[in-house]
Coordinates of C-alpha atoms in Angstrom, one line a residue:
X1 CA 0.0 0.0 0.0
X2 CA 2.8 2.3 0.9
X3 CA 4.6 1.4 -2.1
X4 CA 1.5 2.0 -4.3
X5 CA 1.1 6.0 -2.0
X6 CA 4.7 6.5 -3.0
X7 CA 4.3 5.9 -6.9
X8 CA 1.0 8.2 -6.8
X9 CA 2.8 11.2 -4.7
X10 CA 6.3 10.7 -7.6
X11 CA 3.6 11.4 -10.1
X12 CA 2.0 14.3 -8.3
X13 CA 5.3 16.1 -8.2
X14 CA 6.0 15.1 -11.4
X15 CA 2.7 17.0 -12.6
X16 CA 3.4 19.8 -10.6
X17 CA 6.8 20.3 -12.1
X18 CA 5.6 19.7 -15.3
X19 CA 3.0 22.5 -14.7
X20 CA 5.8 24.9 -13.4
X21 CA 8.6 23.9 -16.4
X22 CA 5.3 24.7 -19.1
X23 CA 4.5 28.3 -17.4
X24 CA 8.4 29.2 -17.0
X25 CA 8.4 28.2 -20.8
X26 CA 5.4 30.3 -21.7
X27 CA 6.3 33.4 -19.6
X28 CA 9.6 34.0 -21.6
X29 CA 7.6 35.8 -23.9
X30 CA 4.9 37.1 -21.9
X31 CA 3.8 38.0 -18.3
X32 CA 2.2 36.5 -15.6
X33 CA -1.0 38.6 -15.6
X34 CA -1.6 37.3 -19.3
X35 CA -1.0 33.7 -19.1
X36 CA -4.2 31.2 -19.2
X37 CA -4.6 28.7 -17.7
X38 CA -5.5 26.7 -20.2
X39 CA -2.7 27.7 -22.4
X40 CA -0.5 25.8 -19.4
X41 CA -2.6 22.7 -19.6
X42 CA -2.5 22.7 -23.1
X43 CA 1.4 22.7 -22.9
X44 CA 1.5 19.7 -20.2
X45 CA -1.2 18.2 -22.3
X46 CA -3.7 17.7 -19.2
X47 CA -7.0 19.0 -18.9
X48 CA -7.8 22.4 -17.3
X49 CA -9.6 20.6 -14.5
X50 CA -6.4 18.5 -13.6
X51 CA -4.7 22.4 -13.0
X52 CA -6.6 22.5 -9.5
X53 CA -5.2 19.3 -8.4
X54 CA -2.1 21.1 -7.7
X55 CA -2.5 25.2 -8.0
X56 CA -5.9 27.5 -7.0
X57 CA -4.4 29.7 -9.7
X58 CA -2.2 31.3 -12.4
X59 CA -1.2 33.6 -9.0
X60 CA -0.3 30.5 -6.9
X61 CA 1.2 29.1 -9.5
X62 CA 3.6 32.2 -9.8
X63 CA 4.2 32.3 -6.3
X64 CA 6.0 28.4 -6.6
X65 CA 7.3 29.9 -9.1
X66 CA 8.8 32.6 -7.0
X67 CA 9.9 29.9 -4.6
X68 CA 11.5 27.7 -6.9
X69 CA 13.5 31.0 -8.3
X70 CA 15.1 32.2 -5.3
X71 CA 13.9 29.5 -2.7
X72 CA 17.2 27.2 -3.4
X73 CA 19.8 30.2 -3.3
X74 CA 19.3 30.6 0.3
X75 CA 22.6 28.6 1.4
X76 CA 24.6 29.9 -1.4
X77 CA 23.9 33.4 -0.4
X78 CA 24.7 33.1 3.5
X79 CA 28.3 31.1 2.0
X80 CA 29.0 33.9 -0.1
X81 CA 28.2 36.6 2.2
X82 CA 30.1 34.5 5.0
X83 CA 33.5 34.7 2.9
X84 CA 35.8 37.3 4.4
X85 CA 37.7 40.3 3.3
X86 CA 37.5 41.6 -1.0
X87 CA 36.6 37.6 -1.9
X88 CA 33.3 38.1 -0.8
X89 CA 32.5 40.5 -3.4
X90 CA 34.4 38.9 -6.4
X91 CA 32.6 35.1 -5.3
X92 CA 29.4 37.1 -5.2
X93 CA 29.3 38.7 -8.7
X94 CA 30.6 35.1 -10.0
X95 CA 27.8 33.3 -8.4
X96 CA 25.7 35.6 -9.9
X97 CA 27.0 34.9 -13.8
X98 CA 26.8 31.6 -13.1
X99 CA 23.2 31.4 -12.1
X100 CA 22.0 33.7 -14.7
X101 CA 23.4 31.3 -17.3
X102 CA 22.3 28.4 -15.7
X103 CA 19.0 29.7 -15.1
X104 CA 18.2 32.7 -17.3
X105 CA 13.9 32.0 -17.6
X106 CA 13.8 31.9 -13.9
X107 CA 16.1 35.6 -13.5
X108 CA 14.0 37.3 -16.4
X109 CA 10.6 35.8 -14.8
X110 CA 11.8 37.3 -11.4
X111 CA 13.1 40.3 -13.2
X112 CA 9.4 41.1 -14.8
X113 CA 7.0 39.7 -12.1
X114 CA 8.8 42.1 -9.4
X115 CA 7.1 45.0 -9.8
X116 CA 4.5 43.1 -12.3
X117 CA 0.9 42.8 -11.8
X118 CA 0.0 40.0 -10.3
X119 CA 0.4 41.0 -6.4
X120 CA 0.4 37.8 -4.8
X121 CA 3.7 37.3 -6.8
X122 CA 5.0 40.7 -6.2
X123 CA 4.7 39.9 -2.6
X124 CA 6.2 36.1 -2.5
X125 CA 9.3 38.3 -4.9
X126 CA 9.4 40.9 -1.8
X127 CA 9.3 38.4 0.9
X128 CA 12.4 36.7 -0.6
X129 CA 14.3 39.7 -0.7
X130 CA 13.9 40.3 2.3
X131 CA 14.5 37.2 4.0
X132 CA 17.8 37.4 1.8
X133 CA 18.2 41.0 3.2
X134 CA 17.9 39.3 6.6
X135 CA 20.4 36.6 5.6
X136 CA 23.0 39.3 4.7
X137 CA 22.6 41.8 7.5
X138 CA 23.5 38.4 9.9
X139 CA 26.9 38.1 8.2
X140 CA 27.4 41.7 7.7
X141 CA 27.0 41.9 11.9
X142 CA 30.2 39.8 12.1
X143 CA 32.4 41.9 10.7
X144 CA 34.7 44.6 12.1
X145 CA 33.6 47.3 10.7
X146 CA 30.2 46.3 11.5
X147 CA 31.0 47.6 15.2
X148 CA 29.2 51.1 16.6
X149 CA 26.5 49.8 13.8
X150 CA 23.0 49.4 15.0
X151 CA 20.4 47.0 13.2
X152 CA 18.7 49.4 11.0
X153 CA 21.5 50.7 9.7
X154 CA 22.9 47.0 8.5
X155 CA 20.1 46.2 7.2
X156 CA 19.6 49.1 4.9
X157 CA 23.3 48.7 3.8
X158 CA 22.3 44.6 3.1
X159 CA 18.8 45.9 0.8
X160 CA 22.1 47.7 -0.8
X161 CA 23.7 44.5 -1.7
X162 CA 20.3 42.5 -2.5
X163 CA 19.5 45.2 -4.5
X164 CA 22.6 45.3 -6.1
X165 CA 22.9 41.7 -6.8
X166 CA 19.2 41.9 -8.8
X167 CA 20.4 44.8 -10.9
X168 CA 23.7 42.4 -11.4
X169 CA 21.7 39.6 -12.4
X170 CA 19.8 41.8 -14.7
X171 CA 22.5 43.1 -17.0
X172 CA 24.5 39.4 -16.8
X173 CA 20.8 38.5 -18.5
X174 CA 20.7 41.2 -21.0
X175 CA 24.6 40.6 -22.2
X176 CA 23.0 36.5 -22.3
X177 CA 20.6 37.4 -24.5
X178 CA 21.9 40.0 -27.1
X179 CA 22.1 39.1 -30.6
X180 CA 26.3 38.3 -30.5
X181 CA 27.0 37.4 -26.5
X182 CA 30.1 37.7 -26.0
X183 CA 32.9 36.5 -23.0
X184 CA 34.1 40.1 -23.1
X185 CA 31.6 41.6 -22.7
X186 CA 30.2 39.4 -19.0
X187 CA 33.6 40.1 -18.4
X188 CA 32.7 43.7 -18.6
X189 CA 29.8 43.2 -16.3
X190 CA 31.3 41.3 -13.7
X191 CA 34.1 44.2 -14.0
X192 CA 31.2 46.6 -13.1
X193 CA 29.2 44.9 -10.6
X194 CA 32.4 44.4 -8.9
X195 CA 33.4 48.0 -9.0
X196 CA 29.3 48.7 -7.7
X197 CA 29.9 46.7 -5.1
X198 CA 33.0 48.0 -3.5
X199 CA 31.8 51.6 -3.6
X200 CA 28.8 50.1 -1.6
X201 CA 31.7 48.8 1.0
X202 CA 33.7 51.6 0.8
X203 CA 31.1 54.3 1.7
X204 CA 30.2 51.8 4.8
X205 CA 34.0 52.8 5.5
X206 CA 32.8 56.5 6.7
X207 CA 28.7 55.8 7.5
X208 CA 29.9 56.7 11.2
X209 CA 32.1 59.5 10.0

């Protein structure tokens, strides 16, 4: 019986990914707030009714969505951050390349659907961010520098980082999808970011100036 439960549940979650691969797929050319439902069961190749088995809506759908964007980079963000001295930075803007090529429809879904218009989604996107913000201002408390800081101040400079790290993401995407990508120019990018980010950490230098 267990065995049989087991099989059923694989197949759930093989549905529901299926549902989640065909929106991500559909959503590179459009947004959120436009996609039917029935064009995603059409792509699985399921009937609209078999949608509700696993989503209430298009909206929940893109809030899994959400999830399954940023959900996973949790770790890898506290690792980076973690690293000490000018590495931090440099592994940062790397992991960043490296995602956006790895995963460019789930950066340009995150990219639109932020300030999109579908506001359950808008507010999973925020959510994350902050919880990220969270994540960062933890590390950023263990730092020298951090000391004579109080907690509002590190976290507005960590909304800094997260924010830089989307805008990061954003032009790695853009240089991934122009007509001749090139290596020199992401090296260009990354040179930039970089260069961003340490004029973040150098005016946390003098914020107590």
């Amino acid at each position: 019986m267990s065995h049989t439960l087991g099989i059923r549940q694989a197949q759930k979650q093989k549905t529901r990914q299926a549902f989640l691969d065909a929106a991500l797929a559909l959503l590179e050319e459009q947004s959120l707030s436009s996609l039917g439902l029935r064009e995603v069961t059409r792509a699985v190749g399921v009937a609209p009714t078999a949608f509700y088995r696993h989503f209430r809506s298009t909206a929940d759908l893109g809030v899994a969505l959400v999830d399954e964007a940023l959900g996973s980079l949790h770790p890898m963000v506290r690792t980076t951050v973690a690293t000490p001295g000018a590495e931090r930075i440099t592994r940062a803007v790397r992991l960043i390349a490296d995602h956006v090529a790895a995963h460019p429809a789930h950066v340009r879904f995150i990219a639109r659907e932020r300030h999109g218009g579908v506001q359950p989604v808008r507010k999973a996107i925020r959510d994350q961010l902050a919880r990220f913000a969270e994540e960062v201002k933890t590390e950023l408390a263990k730092d020298s520098e951090a000391e004579g800081w109080n907690d509002d101040d590190l976290l507005m400079l960590a909304h800094l980082y997260v924010d830089q790290m989307l805008i990061t993401a954003s032009l790695f995407l853009e240089t991934l999808e122009s007509p001749e990508p090139s290596e020199a120019e992401q090296e260009r990018v990354a040179r930039i970011a970089t260069r961003q980010m340490r004029l973040i950490s150098l005016g946390r230098q003098h914020w107590l100036d």
